[in-house]
Amino acid sequence: MRIDGRELTLSNLDKVLYPEYGFTKGEVIDYYTRVAPVLLPHLADRPATRIRYPDGVDDGAFYEKNAPSHTPEWVRRVTLPTPSSTRGASETDFIVIDHLPTLVWCANLAALELHVPQWRVGPRGGVHEPDLLVFDLDPGEPATIVDACGVALMLRDLLDADGLASYPKTSGKKGLHLYVPVAETSRTYDYARKAAERLERDHPDLVVSQMAKRLRKGKIFVDWSQNNPAKTTVAPYSLRAAPWPTVSTPVTWAEVEECREPEDLRFVADEVLDRVDEHGDLLRPLLTDRQKLP
């Protein structure tokens, strides 16, 4: 089929990728096509790591950072240093998902999850300083996303006191992500760490900022390490590999305040498309606002 002037061959559209829900590859492609107007701006100029599930969410996956040999010539590539690569490669050819044909090409390869860093690359591949700051609020059992919502509100207030507006989305699994758009700076990692530590000092019964998993039981781990330039976070509107085709979904602060059950903030693909029709892109400020860190 032809999409925006590019020829693509789509295959196995009836293959079920979410067996519990009966969601097929054709439906994955349809979702990504329809959500593209709000998704693509959050992927633009950010090298993409894809997590592919060729046999569905129940049958294993693999991370793909590099552009495979069969990548179409019209897919944008950027060559970036990867000194920590497990393959021993000093640099990797990443792809950038900057238009609909590339997004559909990825979906046809069963790249269900799309992860990007907090920084962009320029038109000639130069790496910019981060323009986003993110906190990953991860509940340690028996805590749930309901508890993460309470911590998110505390973190929002802490950021507000520093003059920073923040914007929530679900992780699409069990937690929340809190984003702060910033003017490009190398200070996001240190600021995020100190903010998480401040929150832990103020609420030690609810919050942990340290990595050790043994400390997380019944608390919310405020993961500031996602701001390491080598790390990525699942993109807004990306599907997740879960029993159902859940989505990392932008939400309002009112929804965070009103969350009483985990199901209150669980959204599948069709629901997200309805939300976009109603709200537009709740994370649009991430694309336009550039706040200075204190």
PDB file of C-alpha atoms in Angstrom:
ATOM      1  CA  MET A   1       0.000   0.000   0.000  1.00  0.00           C
ATOM      2  CA  ARG A   2       1.028   3.618  -0.504  1.00  0.00           C
ATOM      3  CA  ILE A   3       1.246   5.982   2.483  1.00  0.00           C
ATOM      4  CA  ASP A   4       2.191   9.630   2.034  1.00  0.00           C
ATOM      5  CA  GLY A   5       4.001   8.789  -1.175  1.00  0.00           C
ATOM      6  CA  ARG A   6       5.906   5.792   0.236  1.00  0.00           C
ATOM      7  CA  GLU A   7       5.283   2.200  -0.818  1.00  0.00           C
ATOM      8  CA  LEU A   8       4.895  -0.258   2.059  1.00  0.00           C
ATOM      9  CA  THR A   9       4.144  -3.964   2.077  1.00  0.00           C
ATOM     10  CA  LEU A  10       2.056  -4.973   5.090  1.00  0.00           C
ATOM     11  CA  SER A  11       1.948  -8.599   6.177  1.00  0.00           C
ATOM     12  CA  ASN A  12       0.086 -10.972   8.495  1.00  0.00           C
ATOM     13  CA  LEU A  13      -2.515  -8.382   9.436  1.00  0.00           C
ATOM     14  CA  ASP A  14      -4.740 -11.015  11.065  1.00  0.00           C
ATOM     15  CA  LYS A  15      -1.968 -12.246  13.359  1.00  0.00           C
ATOM     16  CA  VAL A  16      -3.050 -11.866  16.989  1.00  0.00           C
ATOM     17  CA  LEU A  17      -0.417  -9.980  18.982  1.00  0.00           C
ATOM     18  CA  TYR A  18      -2.467  -9.607  22.191  1.00  0.00           C
ATOM     19  CA  PRO A  19      -4.015 -13.069  22.661  1.00  0.00           C
ATOM     20  CA  GLU A  20      -5.995 -12.294  25.820  1.00  0.00           C
ATOM     21  CA  TYR A  21      -7.656  -9.329  24.144  1.00  0.00           C
ATOM     22  CA  GLY A  22      -7.688 -10.651  20.562  1.00  0.00           C
ATOM     23  CA  PHE A  23      -5.899  -7.559  19.219  1.00  0.00           C
ATOM     24  CA  THR A  24      -4.290  -8.168  15.837  1.00  0.00           C
ATOM     25  CA  LYS A  25      -1.334  -6.663  14.012  1.00  0.00           C
ATOM     26  CA  GLY A  26      -3.770  -4.980  11.661  1.00  0.00           C
ATOM     27  CA  GLU A  27      -5.380  -3.292  14.661  1.00  0.00           C
ATOM     28  CA  VAL A  28      -1.942  -2.253  15.962  1.00  0.00           C
ATOM     29  CA  ILE A  29      -1.209  -0.612  12.614  1.00  0.00           C
ATOM     30  CA  ASP A  30      -4.656   1.005  12.580  1.00  0.00           C
ATOM     31  CA  TYR A  31      -4.127   2.412  16.089  1.00  0.00           C
ATOM     32  CA  TYR A  32      -0.727   3.868  15.278  1.00  0.00           C
ATOM     33  CA  THR A  33      -2.038   5.349  12.037  1.00  0.00           C
ATOM     34  CA  ARG A  34      -4.944   7.052  13.779  1.00  0.00           C
ATOM     35  CA  VAL A  35      -2.953   8.298  16.792  1.00  0.00           C
ATOM     36  CA  ALA A  36      -0.072   9.531  14.610  1.00  0.00           C
ATOM     37  CA  PRO A  37      -1.088  13.227  14.615  1.00  0.00           C
ATOM     38  CA  VAL A  38      -0.474  13.467  18.375  1.00  0.00           C
ATOM     39  CA  LEU A  39       2.216  10.777  18.660  1.00  0.00           C
ATOM     40  CA  LEU A  40       4.629  11.838  15.917  1.00  0.00           C
ATOM     41  CA  PRO A  41       5.499  15.250  17.430  1.00  0.00           C
ATOM     42  CA  HIS A  42       6.707  13.440  20.569  1.00  0.00           C
ATOM     43  CA  LEU A  43       8.916  11.139  18.466  1.00  0.00           C
ATOM     44  CA  ALA A  44      10.277  13.801  16.128  1.00  0.00           C
ATOM     45  CA  ASP A  45      14.067  14.214  16.218  1.00  0.00           C
ATOM     46  CA  ARG A  46      14.445  11.599  18.966  1.00  0.00           C
ATOM     47  CA  PRO A  47      16.305   8.366  18.126  1.00  0.00           C
ATOM     48  CA  ALA A  48      13.872   5.525  18.714  1.00  0.00           C
ATOM     49  CA  THR A  49      14.397   2.252  20.513  1.00  0.00           C
ATOM     50  CA  ARG A  50      11.751  -0.240  19.466  1.00  0.00           C
ATOM     51  CA  ILE A  51      10.651  -3.301  21.418  1.00  0.00           C
ATOM     52  CA  ARG A  52       9.398  -5.861  18.949  1.00  0.00           C
ATOM     53  CA  TYR A  53       7.013  -8.750  19.616  1.00  0.00           C
ATOM     54  CA  PRO A  54       6.882 -10.648  16.309  1.00  0.00           C
ATOM     55  CA  ASP A  55       4.946 -13.542  17.856  1.00  0.00           C
ATOM     56  CA  GLY A  56       2.817 -11.489  20.223  1.00  0.00           C
ATOM     57  CA  VAL A  57       3.139 -10.274  23.785  1.00  0.00           C
ATOM     58  CA  ASP A  58       3.140 -13.793  25.246  1.00  0.00           C
ATOM     59  CA  ASP A  59       6.064 -15.104  23.170  1.00  0.00           C
ATOM     60  CA  GLY A  60       9.128 -13.013  23.854  1.00  0.00           C
ATOM     61  CA  ALA A  61      10.534  -9.778  22.558  1.00  0.00           C
ATOM     62  CA  PHE A  62      13.737  -8.086  21.560  1.00  0.00           C
ATOM     63  CA  TYR A  63      15.042  -4.552  21.760  1.00  0.00           C
ATOM     64  CA  GLU A  64      16.077  -2.948  18.514  1.00  0.00           C
ATOM     65  CA  LYS A  65      18.132   0.231  18.583  1.00  0.00           C
ATOM     66  CA  ASN A  66      19.911  -0.163  15.275  1.00  0.00           C
ATOM     67  CA  ALA A  67      18.399   0.270  11.832  1.00  0.00           C
ATOM     68  CA  PRO A  68      18.105  -3.278  10.413  1.00  0.00           C
ATOM     69  CA  SER A  69      19.571  -4.088   7.015  1.00  0.00           C
ATOM     70  CA  HIS A  70      16.130  -4.061   5.387  1.00  0.00           C
ATOM     71  CA  THR A  71      15.359  -0.498   6.521  1.00  0.00           C
ATOM     72  CA  PRO A  72      13.882   1.487   3.597  1.00  0.00           C
ATOM     73  CA  GLU A  73      16.102   4.241   2.246  1.00  0.00           C
ATOM     74  CA  TRP A  74      13.480   6.875   3.107  1.00  0.00           C
ATOM     75  CA  VAL A  75      13.628   6.129   6.851  1.00  0.00           C
ATOM     76  CA  ARG A  76      15.703   8.770   8.627  1.00  0.00           C
ATOM     77  CA  ARG A  77      18.849   7.427  10.311  1.00  0.00           C
ATOM     78  CA  VAL A  78      21.268   9.066  12.720  1.00  0.00           C
ATOM     79  CA  THR A  79      24.612   7.584  13.722  1.00  0.00           C
ATOM     80  CA  LEU A  80      25.289   8.085  17.421  1.00  0.00           C
ATOM     81  CA  PRO A  81      27.983   6.879  19.838  1.00  0.00           C
ATOM     82  CA  THR A  82      26.971   3.901  21.989  1.00  0.00           C
ATOM     83  CA  PRO A  83      29.922   3.285  24.317  1.00  0.00           C
ATOM     84  CA  SER A  84      27.819   1.122  26.656  1.00  0.00           C
ATOM     85  CA  SER A  85      26.476  -1.116  23.882  1.00  0.00           C
ATOM     86  CA  THR A  86      26.095  -4.774  24.857  1.00  0.00           C
ATOM     87  CA  ARG A  87      27.093  -5.627  21.276  1.00  0.00           C
ATOM     88  CA  GLY A  88      30.415  -3.883  21.711  1.00  0.00           C
ATOM     89  CA  ALA A  89      29.578  -1.316  19.034  1.00  0.00           C
ATOM     90  CA  SER A  90      31.096   2.125  19.527  1.00  0.00           C
ATOM     91  CA  GLU A  91      28.292   3.674  17.469  1.00  0.00           C
ATOM     92  CA  THR A  92      24.862   2.689  16.216  1.00  0.00           C
ATOM     93  CA  ASP A  93      22.653   3.727  13.320  1.00  0.00           C
ATOM     94  CA  PHE A  94      19.371   4.684  14.997  1.00  0.00           C
ATOM     95  CA  ILE A  95      16.141   5.410  13.221  1.00  0.00           C
ATOM     96  CA  VAL A  96      14.025   8.499  13.825  1.00  0.00           C
ATOM     97  CA  ILE A  97      10.268   8.074  13.516  1.00  0.00           C
ATOM     98  CA  ASP A  98       9.437  11.447  12.054  1.00  0.00           C
ATOM     99  CA  HIS A  99       6.582  10.682   9.663  1.00  0.00           C
ATOM    100  CA  LEU A 100       3.673   8.297   9.169  1.00  0.00           C
ATOM    101  CA  PRO A 101       5.325   5.859   6.721  1.00  0.00           C
ATOM    102  CA  THR A 102       8.133   5.160   9.205  1.00  0.00           C
ATOM    103  CA  LEU A 103       5.621   4.691  12.032  1.00  0.00           C
ATOM    104  CA  VAL A 104       3.575   2.223   9.963  1.00  0.00           C
ATOM    105  CA  TRP A 105       6.754   0.411   8.886  1.00  0.00           C
ATOM    106  CA  CYS A 106       7.668  -0.041  12.567  1.00  0.00           C
ATOM    107  CA  ALA A 107       4.160  -1.224  13.455  1.00  0.00           C
ATOM    108  CA  ASN A 108       4.273  -3.779  10.629  1.00  0.00           C
ATOM    109  CA  LEU A 109       7.440  -5.173  12.245  1.00  0.00           C
ATOM    110  CA  ALA A 110       5.436  -5.635  15.475  1.00  0.00           C
ATOM    111  CA  ALA A 111       7.342  -2.838  17.205  1.00  0.00           C
ATOM    112  CA  LEU A 112       4.642  -2.458  19.821  1.00  0.00           C
ATOM    113  CA  GLU A 113       6.616  -0.248  22.206  1.00  0.00           C
ATOM    114  CA  LEU A 114       8.405   2.937  21.146  1.00  0.00           C
ATOM    115  CA  HIS A 115      10.961   4.427  23.551  1.00  0.00           C
ATOM    116  CA  VAL A 116      12.821   7.713  23.163  1.00  0.00           C
ATOM    117  CA  PRO A 117      15.364   9.761  25.148  1.00  0.00           C
ATOM    118  CA  GLN A 118      14.771  13.169  26.735  1.00  0.00           C
ATOM    119  CA  TRP A 119      16.973  14.876  24.116  1.00  0.00           C
ATOM    120  CA  ARG A 120      16.793  15.525  20.395  1.00  0.00           C
ATOM    121  CA  VAL A 121      19.141  15.421  17.457  1.00  0.00           C
ATOM    122  CA  GLY A 122      19.579  18.257  15.000  1.00  0.00           C
ATOM    123  CA  PRO A 123      19.053  18.064  11.240  1.00  0.00           C
ATOM    124  CA  ARG A 124      22.636  16.856  10.711  1.00  0.00           C
ATOM    125  CA  GLY A 125      22.556  14.434  13.652  1.00  0.00           C
ATOM    126  CA  GLY A 126      24.137  16.641  16.320  1.00  0.00           C
ATOM    127  CA  VAL A 127      23.030  15.728  19.843  1.00  0.00           C
ATOM    128  CA  HIS A 128      21.271  18.497  21.766  1.00  0.00           C
ATOM    129  CA  GLU A 129      21.059  18.881  25.531  1.00  0.00           C
ATOM    130  CA  PRO A 130      17.868  17.453  27.129  1.00  0.00           C
ATOM    131  CA  ASP A 131      14.701  19.485  26.724  1.00  0.00           C
ATOM    132  CA  LEU A 132      12.584  17.198  28.906  1.00  0.00           C
ATOM    133  CA  LEU A 133      12.874  16.064  32.488  1.00  0.00           C
ATOM    134  CA  VAL A 134      10.983  12.933  33.548  1.00  0.00           C
ATOM    135  CA  PHE A 135      10.182  11.095  36.762  1.00  0.00           C
ATOM    136  CA  ASP A 136       9.041   7.466  36.630  1.00  0.00           C
ATOM    137  CA  LEU A 137       6.796   6.707  39.618  1.00  0.00           C
ATOM    138  CA  ASP A 138       6.971   2.950  40.066  1.00  0.00           C
ATOM    139  CA  PRO A 139       4.833   1.264  42.772  1.00  0.00           C
ATOM    140  CA  GLY A 140       6.421  -1.481  44.848  1.00  0.00           C
ATOM    141  CA  GLU A 141       3.829  -4.123  45.736  1.00  0.00           C
ATOM    142  CA  PRO A 142       1.379  -3.979  47.390  1.00  0.00           C
ATOM    143  CA  ALA A 143       1.349  -0.296  46.376  1.00  0.00           C
ATOM    144  CA  THR A 144      -0.465   0.481  43.122  1.00  0.00           C
ATOM    145  CA  ILE A 145      -0.921   3.339  40.703  1.00  0.00           C
ATOM    146  CA  VAL A 146      -3.410   4.793  43.202  1.00  0.00           C
ATOM    147  CA  ASP A 147      -0.518   5.320  45.626  1.00  0.00           C
ATOM    148  CA  ALA A 148       1.620   6.637  42.761  1.00  0.00           C
ATOM    149  CA  CYS A 149      -1.062   9.260  42.132  1.00  0.00           C
ATOM    150  CA  GLY A 150      -0.712  10.516  45.695  1.00  0.00           C
ATOM    151  CA  VAL A 151       3.052  10.798  45.295  1.00  0.00           C
ATOM    152  CA  ALA A 152       2.612  12.462  41.897  1.00  0.00           C
ATOM    153  CA  LEU A 153       0.577  15.208  43.546  1.00  0.00           C
ATOM    154  CA  MET A 154       3.305  15.731  46.143  1.00  0.00           C
ATOM    155  CA  LEU A 155       5.931  15.858  43.419  1.00  0.00           C
ATOM    156  CA  ARG A 156       3.797  18.308  41.437  1.00  0.00           C
ATOM    157  CA  ASP A 157       3.700  20.619  44.455  1.00  0.00           C
ATOM    158  CA  LEU A 158       7.467  20.351  44.931  1.00  0.00           C
ATOM    159  CA  LEU A 159       8.024  21.240  41.278  1.00  0.00           C
ATOM    160  CA  ASP A 160       5.479  24.054  41.458  1.00  0.00           C
ATOM    161  CA  ALA A 161       7.450  25.537  44.360  1.00  0.00           C
ATOM    162  CA  ASP A 162      10.471  25.583  42.042  1.00  0.00           C
ATOM    163  CA  GLY A 163       8.436  27.366  39.382  1.00  0.00           C
ATOM    164  CA  LEU A 164       8.049  24.318  37.160  1.00  0.00           C
ATOM    165  CA  ALA A 165       4.805  23.087  35.612  1.00  0.00           C
ATOM    166  CA  SER A 166       4.586  19.312  35.187  1.00  0.00           C
ATOM    167  CA  TYR A 167       2.418  16.997  33.134  1.00  0.00           C
ATOM    168  CA  PRO A 168       1.377  13.386  33.906  1.00  0.00           C
ATOM    169  CA  LYS A 169       0.846  10.298  31.817  1.00  0.00           C
ATOM    170  CA  THR A 170       0.377   6.661  32.718  1.00  0.00           C
ATOM    171  CA  SER A 171       3.209   4.263  32.034  1.00  0.00           C
ATOM    172  CA  GLY A 172       0.652   1.971  30.396  1.00  0.00           C
ATOM    173  CA  LYS A 173       1.463  -0.659  32.980  1.00  0.00           C
ATOM    174  CA  LYS A 174       1.443  -0.037  36.740  1.00  0.00           C
ATOM    175  CA  GLY A 175       2.943   3.413  37.234  1.00  0.00           C
ATOM    176  CA  LEU A 176       2.952   7.065  36.276  1.00  0.00           C
ATOM    177  CA  HIS A 177       5.371   9.336  34.457  1.00  0.00           C
ATOM    178  CA  LEU A 178       5.716  13.023  35.265  1.00  0.00           C
ATOM    179  CA  TYR A 179       7.254  15.296  32.617  1.00  0.00           C
ATOM    180  CA  VAL A 180       8.714  18.783  32.890  1.00  0.00           C
ATOM    181  CA  PRO A 181       9.531  20.639  29.640  1.00  0.00           C
ATOM    182  CA  VAL A 182      12.729  22.649  30.054  1.00  0.00           C
ATOM    183  CA  ALA A 183      15.057  24.873  28.112  1.00  0.00           C
ATOM    184  CA  GLU A 184      17.898  22.697  26.838  1.00  0.00           C
ATOM    185  CA  THR A 185      20.276  21.990  29.707  1.00  0.00           C
ATOM    186  CA  SER A 186      22.733  19.392  30.956  1.00  0.00           C
ATOM    187  CA  ARG A 187      21.357  19.769  34.507  1.00  0.00           C
ATOM    188  CA  THR A 188      18.224  17.613  34.280  1.00  0.00           C
ATOM    189  CA  TYR A 189      19.852  14.485  35.735  1.00  0.00           C
ATOM    190  CA  ASP A 190      21.189  16.226  38.837  1.00  0.00           C
ATOM    191  CA  TYR A 191      18.025  18.247  39.366  1.00  0.00           C
ATOM    192  CA  ALA A 192      15.797  15.159  39.100  1.00  0.00           C
ATOM    193  CA  ARG A 193      17.957  13.224  41.570  1.00  0.00           C
ATOM    194  CA  LYS A 194      17.882  16.030  44.122  1.00  0.00           C
ATOM    195  CA  ALA A 195      14.127  16.519  43.704  1.00  0.00           C
ATOM    196  CA  ALA A 196      13.488  12.803  44.285  1.00  0.00           C
ATOM    197  CA  GLU A 197      15.730  12.852  47.360  1.00  0.00           C
ATOM    198  CA  ARG A 198      13.895  15.902  48.724  1.00  0.00           C
ATOM    199  CA  LEU A 199      10.566  14.132  48.261  1.00  0.00           C
ATOM    200  CA  GLU A 200      11.892  11.050  50.067  1.00  0.00           C
ATOM    201  CA  ARG A 201      13.137  13.162  52.992  1.00  0.00           C
ATOM    202  CA  ASP A 202       9.710  14.794  53.289  1.00  0.00           C
ATOM    203  CA  HIS A 203       7.729  11.549  52.890  1.00  0.00           C
ATOM    204  CA  PRO A 204       9.965   8.609  53.901  1.00  0.00           C
ATOM    205  CA  ASP A 205       6.962   6.376  54.587  1.00  0.00           C
ATOM    206  CA  LEU A 206       5.723   6.733  51.001  1.00  0.00           C
ATOM    207  CA  VAL A 207       8.698   7.486  48.758  1.00  0.00           C
ATOM    208  CA  VAL A 208      12.031   5.873  47.956  1.00  0.00           C
ATOM    209  CA  SER A 209      14.579   7.463  45.649  1.00  0.00           C
ATOM    210  CA  GLN A 210      17.219   4.745  45.845  1.00  0.00           C
ATOM    211  CA  MET A 211      17.577   2.019  43.242  1.00  0.00           C
ATOM    212  CA  ALA A 212      17.667  -1.024  45.570  1.00  0.00           C
ATOM    213  CA  LYS A 213      14.541  -3.103  44.977  1.00  0.00           C
ATOM    214  CA  ARG A 214      14.503  -4.328  48.586  1.00  0.00           C
ATOM    215  CA  LEU A 215      13.623  -0.771  49.664  1.00  0.00           C
ATOM    216  CA  ARG A 216      10.589  -0.415  47.425  1.00  0.00           C
ATOM    217  CA  LYS A 217       8.021  -2.686  49.087  1.00  0.00           C
ATOM    218  CA  GLY A 218       4.807  -0.756  49.666  1.00  0.00           C
ATOM    219  CA  LYS A 219       6.393   2.497  48.504  1.00  0.00           C
ATOM    220  CA  ILE A 220       6.667   4.498  45.306  1.00  0.00           C
ATOM    221  CA  PHE A 221      10.103   4.488  43.720  1.00  0.00           C
ATOM    222  CA  VAL A 222      10.649   7.913  42.183  1.00  0.00           C
ATOM    223  CA  ASP A 223      13.034   6.915  39.418  1.00  0.00           C
ATOM    224  CA  TRP A 224      15.061   9.961  38.439  1.00  0.00           C
ATOM    225  CA  SER A 225      17.633   7.902  36.528  1.00  0.00           C
ATOM    226  CA  GLN A 226      15.499   8.048  33.370  1.00  0.00           C
ATOM    227  CA  ASN A 227      17.222  11.396  32.829  1.00  0.00           C
ATOM    228  CA  ASN A 228      20.530   9.690  32.155  1.00  0.00           C
ATOM    229  CA  PRO A 229      21.205  10.559  28.486  1.00  0.00           C
ATOM    230  CA  ALA A 230      21.823   6.866  27.778  1.00  0.00           C
ATOM    231  CA  LYS A 231      18.308   5.900  28.893  1.00  0.00           C
ATOM    232  CA  THR A 232      14.931   6.081  27.190  1.00  0.00           C
ATOM    233  CA  THR A 233      11.318   6.280  28.351  1.00  0.00           C
ATOM    234  CA  VAL A 234       8.255   4.895  26.628  1.00  0.00           C
ATOM    235  CA  ALA A 235       6.796   7.595  24.391  1.00  0.00           C
ATOM    236  CA  PRO A 236       3.393   9.175  24.970  1.00  0.00           C
ATOM    237  CA  TYR A 237       0.686   7.213  23.140  1.00  0.00           C
ATOM    238  CA  SER A 238       2.901   4.143  22.703  1.00  0.00           C
ATOM    239  CA  LEU A 239       1.291   0.758  23.143  1.00  0.00           C
ATOM    240  CA  ARG A 240       2.648  -1.439  25.921  1.00  0.00           C
ATOM    241  CA  ALA A 241       3.275  -5.165  25.958  1.00  0.00           C
ATOM    242  CA  ALA A 242       0.654  -6.218  28.476  1.00  0.00           C
ATOM    243  CA  PRO A 243      -2.212  -8.724  28.351  1.00  0.00           C
ATOM    244  CA  TRP A 244      -4.397  -5.952  26.912  1.00  0.00           C
ATOM    245  CA  PRO A 245      -3.296  -3.291  24.378  1.00  0.00           C
ATOM    246  CA  THR A 246      -2.817  -0.649  27.040  1.00  0.00           C
ATOM    247  CA  VAL A 247      -1.253   2.691  26.155  1.00  0.00           C
ATOM    248  CA  SER A 248       1.054   5.130  27.914  1.00  0.00           C
ATOM    249  CA  THR A 249      -1.703   7.705  28.166  1.00  0.00           C
ATOM    250  CA  PRO A 250      -1.582  11.435  28.936  1.00  0.00           C
ATOM    251  CA  VAL A 251      -3.984  12.248  31.764  1.00  0.00           C
ATOM    252  CA  THR A 252      -5.259  15.371  33.472  1.00  0.00           C
ATOM    253  CA  TRP A 253      -4.328  16.372  36.990  1.00  0.00           C
ATOM    254  CA  ALA A 254      -8.017  16.059  37.879  1.00  0.00           C
ATOM    255  CA  GLU A 255      -7.891  12.390  36.841  1.00  0.00           C
ATOM    256  CA  VAL A 256      -4.804  11.869  38.987  1.00  0.00           C
ATOM    257  CA  GLU A 257      -6.541  13.498  41.959  1.00  0.00           C
ATOM    258  CA  GLU A 258      -9.684  11.406  41.479  1.00  0.00           C
ATOM    259  CA  CYS A 259      -8.006   8.007  40.949  1.00  0.00           C
ATOM    260  CA  ARG A 260      -9.385   5.477  43.439  1.00  0.00           C
ATOM    261  CA  GLU A 261      -8.802   2.166  41.650  1.00  0.00           C
ATOM    262  CA  PRO A 262      -6.000   1.071  39.284  1.00  0.00           C
ATOM    263  CA  GLU A 263      -8.603   0.611  36.548  1.00  0.00           C
ATOM    264  CA  ASP A 264      -9.385   4.335  36.699  1.00  0.00           C
ATOM    265  CA  LEU A 265      -6.135   5.035  34.864  1.00  0.00           C
ATOM    266  CA  ARG A 266      -5.930   2.015  32.585  1.00  0.00           C
ATOM    267  CA  PHE A 267      -6.657   2.842  28.964  1.00  0.00           C
ATOM    268  CA  VAL A 268      -6.580   0.612  25.886  1.00  0.00           C
ATOM    269  CA  ALA A 269      -6.025   1.744  22.313  1.00  0.00           C
ATOM    270  CA  ASP A 270      -9.634   2.499  21.356  1.00  0.00           C
ATOM    271  CA  GLU A 271     -10.191   4.477  24.548  1.00  0.00           C
ATOM    272  CA  VAL A 272      -7.082   6.542  23.892  1.00  0.00           C
ATOM    273  CA  LEU A 273      -8.306   7.448  20.413  1.00  0.00           C
ATOM    274  CA  ASP A 274     -11.582   8.613  21.960  1.00  0.00           C
ATOM    275  CA  ARG A 275      -9.632  10.650  24.518  1.00  0.00           C
ATOM    276  CA  VAL A 276      -7.616  12.335  21.783  1.00  0.00           C
ATOM    277  CA  ASP A 277     -10.853  13.253  20.017  1.00  0.00           C
ATOM    278  CA  GLU A 278     -12.097  14.798  23.268  1.00  0.00           C
ATOM    279  CA  HIS A 279      -8.947  16.412  24.702  1.00  0.00           C
ATOM    280  CA  GLY A 280      -6.468  16.677  21.863  1.00  0.00           C
ATOM    281  CA  ASP A 281      -2.881  16.217  23.019  1.00  0.00           C
ATOM    282  CA  LEU A 282      -2.750  16.778  26.786  1.00  0.00           C
ATOM    283  CA  LEU A 283       1.054  16.780  26.541  1.00  0.00           C
ATOM    284  CA  ARG A 284       1.283  19.502  23.922  1.00  0.00           C
ATOM    285  CA  PRO A 285       3.095  21.797  26.418  1.00  0.00           C
ATOM    286  CA  LEU A 286       6.052  19.393  26.235  1.00  0.00           C
ATOM    287  CA  LEU A 287       6.500  20.530  22.639  1.00  0.00           C
ATOM    288  CA  THR A 288       6.217  24.264  23.232  1.00  0.00           C
ATOM    289  CA  ASP A 289       7.105  25.241  26.805  1.00  0.00           C
ATOM    290  CA  ARG A 290      10.742  25.757  27.755  1.00  0.00           C
ATOM    291  CA  GLN A 291      11.104  26.332  31.490  1.00  0.00           C
ATOM    292  CA  LYS A 292      14.388  27.166  33.181  1.00  0.00           C
ATOM    293  CA  LEU A 293      15.565  24.935  35.988  1.00  0.00           C
ATOM    294  CA  PRO A 294      16.144  26.829  39.260  1.00  0.00           C
TER     295      PRO A 294
END
